[in-house]
Amino acid sequence: MSIELRNVSKRFGDVVAVDDVSFSVGDGELVALLGPSGGGKTTVLRMIAGLEMPSGGDLLIRGQRVNDVAVQQRNIGFVFQGYALFRTMSVFDNIAFGLSIRRWSRSDIQSRVEELVGIFGLGGLERRLPHQLSGGQRQRVAIARALASKPGVLLLDEPFAAVDAKIRQELREWLVRLHDQLDVTTVFVTHDQEEAMEVASRIVIFSRGKLEQIGSPRDVYEQPVNEFVARFIGVMNVLELTVKGGVAQFGQLSFPSHGKADGQTLRIGFRPYAIKVSRNPAEYPFRAVLKHVFFLGVMLRIELVTPEGSSLRVRISKEEFSRLGLVEDEPVSFFIREYRVLGGDGEFEAHANSVLPEGFGEGI
């Protein structure tokens, strides 16, 4: 393994920023540390870099315990959120800076910088100063500088936060291609779920200093371990039902009790794509009014409001929306084809596929 954290914690006075975290990053992996602000992800990245020291546990890089090893001895490239380029240095000199500090020969520096300029598409910009570059170009210079000394690990802190949406998308695609080309172990911090899903091979999700889940983008989306992950990765509708007569109900909505006794509460969660909608009021068992339609390109997000006043978010393709002839402020019928049962602490207890009552359409 390139990086391994074993029961690592970090305290700042009485504040526990990272609480007993364990995970590993394999050689050549591209891993995202994802979570809301204050979740602990940046502190973890800074501990890997050596900018913060763990309060407890062990941190290993390439099998060596590095808890007390200085930044300069870890062979790590670090890219800060704000680029941290030297304003009075050219692109060439910014990339070469670390090599000069390490006393590389002039010819080796020239050769390495020219190689990186080619890889990073910075040809013709070598003599420009940072203020003469676009945001995307500055970010590429910062990453080139971090990789100049051929580190074993590359760490990126919110790498694309300072650029606009179009450039951010281009940089994401570029980072994936760069990683495939250079095969360097890479860990990046982001609070952008879409960015993590699109770029990383695995995602490590943090909340309040604790590690919530590790998995591939598909794993954390389709198999979230708890309600926090389900709500943070994508969108999750959550309903709270009461069991009566062996059936869990919320107004018109009814589901199996899943072992809950009469009077107990059953909480279920389901993704927007799990809802089937029809303009025909007799096709599905539940009723609602289609209140809002949001155009997202290929997909549409629509909001259904039930007679009980609950709002449900639905994802549907624009082709399906047109085929069904759905219209805002008109009644619809709907069916929840799959859902998860939530435990009292937000953990998922079970997964279920709904069965349409007799007399209703297929639903799937």
Coordinates of C-alpha atoms in Angstrom, one line a residue:
M1 CA 0.0 0.0 0.0
S2 CA 1.2 3.6 -0.7
I3 CA -0.7 5.1 2.2
E4 CA -2.3 3.5 5.3
L5 CA -4.0 5.1 8.3
R6 CA -4.5 2.9 11.4
N7 CA -6.8 4.3 14.0
V8 CA -5.6 7.8 13.3
S9 CA -7.0 10.7 15.4
K10 CA -6.3 14.4 15.5
R11 CA -7.3 16.8 18.3
F12 CA -7.0 20.5 18.4
G13 CA -7.4 21.2 22.1
D14 CA -10.8 19.8 23.1
V15 CA -11.9 19.6 19.5
V16 CA -11.7 16.1 17.9
A17 CA -11.1 16.9 14.2
V18 CA -10.4 13.2 13.1
D19 CA -11.7 10.4 15.2
D20 CA -10.2 6.9 15.0
V21 CA -9.9 6.7 11.2
S22 CA -8.5 3.7 9.3
F23 CA -8.2 3.2 5.5
S24 CA -5.6 2.6 2.9
V25 CA -4.7 3.8 -0.6
G26 CA -3.2 1.3 -3.0
D27 CA -0.3 2.1 -5.4
G28 CA -1.5 4.1 -8.4
E29 CA -5.0 4.7 -7.0
L30 CA -6.9 7.9 -7.4
V31 CA -8.9 8.4 -4.2
A32 CA -11.3 11.2 -3.2
L33 CA -11.7 12.4 0.4
L34 CA -15.3 13.7 0.4
G35 CA -17.5 15.3 3.0
P36 CA -19.1 18.5 4.3
S37 CA -17.1 21.4 5.7
G38 CA -15.7 20.4 9.1
G39 CA -15.9 16.7 8.3
G40 CA -12.2 16.1 8.8
K41 CA -11.1 15.4 5.2
T42 CA -8.6 18.3 4.9
T43 CA -7.1 17.5 8.3
V44 CA -6.5 13.9 7.1
L45 CA -4.9 15.2 3.9
R46 CA -2.6 17.5 5.9
M47 CA -1.6 14.6 8.2
I48 CA -0.6 12.5 5.2
A49 CA 1.4 15.5 3.9
G50 CA 3.1 16.0 7.2
L51 CA 1.6 19.5 7.8
E52 CA -0.2 18.1 10.8
M53 CA 0.9 15.4 13.2
P54 CA -1.6 12.7 14.4
S55 CA -2.7 12.8 18.0
G56 CA -3.1 9.1 18.0
G57 CA -2.8 6.0 15.7
D58 CA -0.3 5.3 13.0
L59 CA 0.2 6.8 9.6
L60 CA 2.3 4.8 7.1
I61 CA 3.6 5.7 3.6
R62 CA 5.0 2.9 1.5
G63 CA 5.1 0.7 4.7
Q64 CA 7.1 3.2 6.8
R65 CA 5.5 4.8 9.9
V66 CA 5.8 8.6 9.3
N67 CA 4.0 10.1 12.3
D68 CA 7.1 12.1 13.2
V69 CA 8.7 12.3 9.8
A70 CA 9.1 15.9 8.4
V71 CA 7.3 17.0 5.3
Q72 CA 10.6 17.2 3.3
Q73 CA 11.4 13.6 4.0
R74 CA 8.0 12.1 2.8
N75 CA 8.5 12.4 -1.0
I76 CA 5.0 13.9 -1.4
G77 CA 3.7 16.5 -3.8
F78 CA 1.1 18.8 -2.4
V79 CA -1.2 21.2 -4.3
F80 CA -2.9 23.8 -2.2
Q81 CA -6.4 25.1 -3.0
G82 CA -5.2 28.6 -3.8
Y83 CA -2.4 27.3 -6.1
A84 CA 0.3 29.1 -4.0
L85 CA 2.4 30.0 -7.1
F86 CA 5.2 32.5 -6.7
R87 CA 3.8 35.7 -8.3
T88 CA 7.1 37.1 -9.5
M89 CA 8.3 33.8 -11.0
S90 CA 7.6 32.6 -14.5
V91 CA 5.9 29.3 -15.3
F92 CA 9.2 27.7 -15.9
D93 CA 10.7 28.9 -12.6
N94 CA 7.6 28.0 -10.6
I95 CA 7.9 24.4 -11.9
A96 CA 11.6 24.3 -11.4
F97 CA 11.6 25.8 -7.9
G98 CA 11.6 22.5 -5.9
L99 CA 14.2 21.0 -8.1
S100 CA 16.5 24.0 -7.5
I101 CA 16.0 23.6 -3.8
R102 CA 17.0 19.9 -4.1
R103 CA 20.1 21.0 -6.0
W104 CA 19.3 19.3 -9.3
S105 CA 21.7 20.1 -12.1
R106 CA 20.8 22.9 -14.5
S107 CA 20.5 20.4 -17.4
D108 CA 18.3 18.0 -15.4
I109 CA 16.1 20.8 -14.4
Q110 CA 15.8 22.0 -18.0
S111 CA 14.9 18.5 -19.2
R112 CA 12.4 17.8 -16.4
V113 CA 10.6 21.2 -16.8
E114 CA 10.4 20.8 -20.6
E115 CA 9.0 17.3 -20.1
L116 CA 6.3 18.6 -17.7
V117 CA 5.4 21.5 -19.9
G118 CA 4.7 19.1 -22.7
I119 CA 2.7 16.7 -20.5
F120 CA 0.6 19.6 -19.0
G121 CA 0.0 21.4 -22.3
L122 CA 1.9 24.5 -21.2
G123 CA 4.0 25.0 -24.2
G124 CA 4.6 28.6 -25.1
L125 CA 3.7 29.8 -21.6
E126 CA 7.1 29.1 -19.9
R127 CA 8.0 32.8 -19.5
R128 CA 4.6 34.1 -18.4
L129 CA 3.9 35.1 -14.9
P130 CA 0.9 33.6 -12.9
H131 CA -1.3 36.7 -13.3
Q132 CA -1.0 36.3 -17.1
L133 CA -2.5 32.8 -17.0
S134 CA -6.1 31.5 -16.8
G135 CA -7.3 29.7 -13.7
G136 CA -7.0 26.4 -15.4
Q137 CA -3.5 27.1 -16.6
R138 CA -2.4 28.2 -13.0
Q139 CA -3.8 25.0 -11.6
R140 CA -1.9 22.9 -14.1
V141 CA 1.3 24.8 -13.3
A142 CA 0.7 24.1 -9.6
I143 CA 0.3 20.4 -10.2
A144 CA 3.3 20.3 -12.5
R145 CA 5.4 21.9 -9.8
A146 CA 4.2 19.3 -7.3
L147 CA 5.1 16.5 -9.6
A148 CA 8.5 17.9 -10.7
S149 CA 10.6 16.0 -8.2
K150 CA 8.8 12.7 -9.0
P151 CA 7.0 12.2 -5.7
G152 CA 5.5 8.8 -4.8
V153 CA 2.2 10.4 -3.7
L154 CA 0.3 13.5 -5.0
L155 CA -2.1 15.3 -2.7
L156 CA -4.6 17.8 -3.9
D157 CA -6.7 20.1 -1.6
E158 CA -9.9 21.2 -3.4
P159 CA -8.0 21.3 -6.7
F160 CA -10.7 22.9 -8.9
A161 CA -12.6 25.0 -6.4
A162 CA -11.2 28.3 -7.7
V163 CA -12.3 27.9 -11.4
D164 CA -15.6 28.3 -13.1
A165 CA -17.9 25.3 -13.9
K166 CA -16.8 24.8 -17.5
I167 CA -13.0 24.9 -16.7
R168 CA -13.7 22.7 -13.7
Q169 CA -15.3 20.0 -15.9
E170 CA -12.3 20.2 -18.3
L171 CA -9.8 19.9 -15.5
R172 CA -11.6 16.8 -14.1
E173 CA -11.3 15.0 -17.4
W174 CA -7.7 16.2 -17.7
L175 CA -6.8 14.9 -14.2
V176 CA -8.1 11.5 -15.0
R177 CA -6.1 11.3 -18.2
L178 CA -3.0 12.6 -16.4
H179 CA -3.3 10.0 -13.6
D180 CA -3.7 7.2 -16.2
Q181 CA -0.6 8.5 -18.0
L182 CA 1.6 9.0 -14.9
D183 CA 0.2 6.3 -12.6
V184 CA 1.0 8.2 -9.5
T185 CA -0.9 7.5 -6.3
T186 CA -3.2 10.5 -5.9
V187 CA -5.5 11.6 -3.0
F188 CA -7.7 14.7 -3.4
V189 CA -10.1 16.5 -1.1
T190 CA -13.4 17.8 -2.3
H191 CA -16.8 18.7 -1.0
D192 CA -18.3 18.3 -4.5
Q193 CA -20.1 14.9 -4.8
E194 CA -20.2 15.0 -8.6
E195 CA -16.5 15.7 -8.8
A196 CA -15.7 12.8 -6.5
M197 CA -18.0 10.4 -8.4
E198 CA -16.6 11.4 -11.8
V199 CA -12.9 11.4 -11.0
A200 CA -12.1 8.9 -8.2
S201 CA -11.8 5.2 -8.4
R202 CA -12.7 5.1 -4.7
I203 CA -14.3 7.6 -2.4
V204 CA -13.7 8.0 1.4
I205 CA -16.7 9.8 3.0
F206 CA -16.2 11.8 6.2
S207 CA -18.7 13.4 8.6
R208 CA -17.8 15.1 11.9
G209 CA -14.4 13.6 12.0
K210 CA -15.6 10.1 11.4
L211 CA -15.2 7.9 8.4
E212 CA -18.7 6.9 7.2
Q213 CA -18.0 4.7 4.2
I214 CA -15.3 3.7 1.7
G215 CA -16.2 2.4 -1.8
S216 CA -16.3 2.9 -5.5
P217 CA -18.6 5.7 -6.8
R218 CA -21.2 3.1 -7.7
D219 CA -21.0 1.4 -4.3
V220 CA -21.5 4.5 -2.2
Y221 CA -24.4 5.6 -4.4
E222 CA -26.2 2.3 -4.8
Q223 CA -25.3 0.7 -1.5
P224 CA -24.9 3.6 1.1
V225 CA -24.3 2.3 4.6
N226 CA -26.5 4.9 6.3
E227 CA -28.8 7.8 5.8
F228 CA -26.0 10.4 5.9
V229 CA -24.2 8.8 3.0
A230 CA -27.5 8.4 1.1
R231 CA -28.4 12.0 1.5
F232 CA -24.9 13.3 0.8
I233 CA -24.3 11.2 -2.3
G234 CA -27.1 12.2 -4.6
V235 CA -30.6 12.7 -3.3
M236 CA -32.7 10.5 -1.0
N237 CA -36.4 10.9 -0.2
V238 CA -37.2 9.9 3.4
L239 CA -40.7 9.2 4.8
E240 CA -41.7 8.4 8.3
L241 CA -44.6 6.0 8.6
T242 CA -46.7 4.6 11.5
V243 CA -47.5 0.9 11.8
K244 CA -51.2 0.1 12.2
G245 CA -52.9 -3.2 11.7
G246 CA -49.6 -4.7 10.5
V247 CA -49.2 -2.1 7.8
A248 CA -46.9 1.0 7.8
Q249 CA -48.9 4.0 6.7
F250 CA -48.5 7.7 6.0
G251 CA -51.8 9.0 4.8
Q252 CA -52.5 7.2 1.5
L253 CA -49.0 5.6 1.4
S254 CA -48.8 2.1 2.8
F255 CA -45.9 -0.4 3.0
P256 CA -45.2 -3.7 4.8
S257 CA -44.4 -3.3 8.5
H258 CA -41.0 -5.0 8.1
G259 CA -41.3 -6.5 11.6
K260 CA -42.4 -3.3 13.3
A261 CA -45.2 -3.6 15.9
D262 CA -48.4 -1.5 15.8
G263 CA -47.7 2.0 17.0
Q264 CA -44.0 1.9 16.0
T265 CA -42.5 4.1 13.4
L266 CA -41.0 2.9 10.2
R267 CA -38.7 5.2 8.2
I268 CA -37.9 4.5 4.6
G269 CA -35.6 6.1 2.1
F270 CA -35.7 5.9 -1.7
R271 CA -33.8 7.6 -4.6
P272 CA -35.6 9.9 -7.1
Y273 CA -35.2 7.4 -9.9
A274 CA -37.2 4.8 -7.8
I275 CA -40.4 6.6 -8.3
K276 CA -42.6 5.7 -11.3
V277 CA -45.1 8.4 -12.4
S278 CA -48.2 8.4 -14.7
R279 CA -50.7 10.9 -15.8
N280 CA -53.3 8.2 -15.6
P281 CA -54.8 8.4 -12.0
A282 CA -55.7 4.7 -12.1
E283 CA -52.3 3.3 -13.2
Y284 CA -50.5 3.5 -9.8
P285 CA -51.9 3.4 -6.2
F286 CA -50.6 6.7 -4.8
R287 CA -51.8 10.2 -5.7
A288 CA -50.0 13.6 -6.0
V289 CA -49.8 16.8 -7.9
L290 CA -46.9 17.6 -10.1
K291 CA -45.7 20.9 -8.8
H292 CA -42.4 21.8 -10.3
V293 CA -40.3 20.8 -13.3
F294 CA -36.5 21.6 -13.4
F295 CA -34.7 21.1 -16.7
L296 CA -31.2 19.5 -16.1
G297 CA -30.3 18.7 -19.7
V298 CA -30.8 15.0 -20.5
M299 CA -32.7 14.5 -17.2
L300 CA -35.5 16.4 -15.6
R301 CA -36.1 16.8 -11.8
I302 CA -39.8 17.0 -10.9
E303 CA -41.4 17.6 -7.6
L304 CA -44.5 15.7 -6.5
V305 CA -46.7 17.0 -3.6
T306 CA -48.8 14.4 -1.9
P307 CA -52.2 15.1 -0.3
E308 CA -50.5 15.0 3.1
G309 CA -48.2 17.8 2.0
S310 CA -45.0 15.8 1.5
S311 CA -42.7 16.8 -1.3
L312 CA -41.0 14.0 -3.3
R313 CA -38.2 14.5 -5.7
V314 CA -38.2 12.5 -8.9
R315 CA -35.7 12.0 -11.7
I316 CA -37.0 11.3 -15.2
S317 CA -35.5 11.5 -18.7
K318 CA -36.9 14.3 -20.9
E319 CA -38.0 11.6 -23.4
E320 CA -40.0 9.8 -20.7
F321 CA -41.5 13.1 -19.5
S322 CA -42.7 13.9 -23.0
R323 CA -44.0 10.4 -23.7
L324 CA -46.1 10.5 -20.5
G325 CA -47.5 14.0 -21.3
L326 CA -46.9 15.3 -17.8
V327 CA -48.0 18.8 -17.1
E328 CA -47.2 21.1 -14.1
D329 CA -50.0 21.6 -11.5
E330 CA -51.9 18.5 -12.8
P331 CA -52.7 15.4 -10.7
V332 CA -50.6 12.2 -11.3
S333 CA -50.4 8.7 -9.8
F334 CA -47.1 7.2 -8.7
F335 CA -45.5 4.2 -7.2
I336 CA -42.2 3.7 -5.3
R337 CA -40.6 0.6 -6.9
E338 CA -37.7 0.2 -4.4
Y339 CA -36.8 1.6 -1.1
R340 CA -34.6 1.0 2.0
V341 CA -35.7 0.7 5.6
L342 CA -33.8 3.0 7.9
G343 CA -32.9 2.1 11.5
G344 CA -33.3 4.5 14.4
D345 CA -29.7 5.7 14.1
G346 CA -29.8 6.3 10.4
E347 CA -28.3 2.9 9.5
F348 CA -30.0 0.9 6.7
E349 CA -31.8 -2.2 8.0
A350 CA -33.1 -3.7 4.8
H351 CA -33.7 -3.2 1.1
A352 CA -37.1 -3.9 -0.5
N353 CA -38.7 -4.0 -3.9
S354 CA -42.3 -2.8 -3.8
V355 CA -45.1 -5.0 -5.2
L356 CA -48.0 -3.2 -6.9
P357 CA -51.4 -4.0 -5.4
E358 CA -53.6 -6.2 -7.6
G359 CA -55.3 -4.3 -10.3
F360 CA -52.6 -1.8 -10.9
G361 CA -50.1 -1.6 -13.8
E362 CA -46.6 -3.2 -13.9
G363 CA -44.8 -0.1 -12.5
I364 CA -41.4 -1.1 -13.7

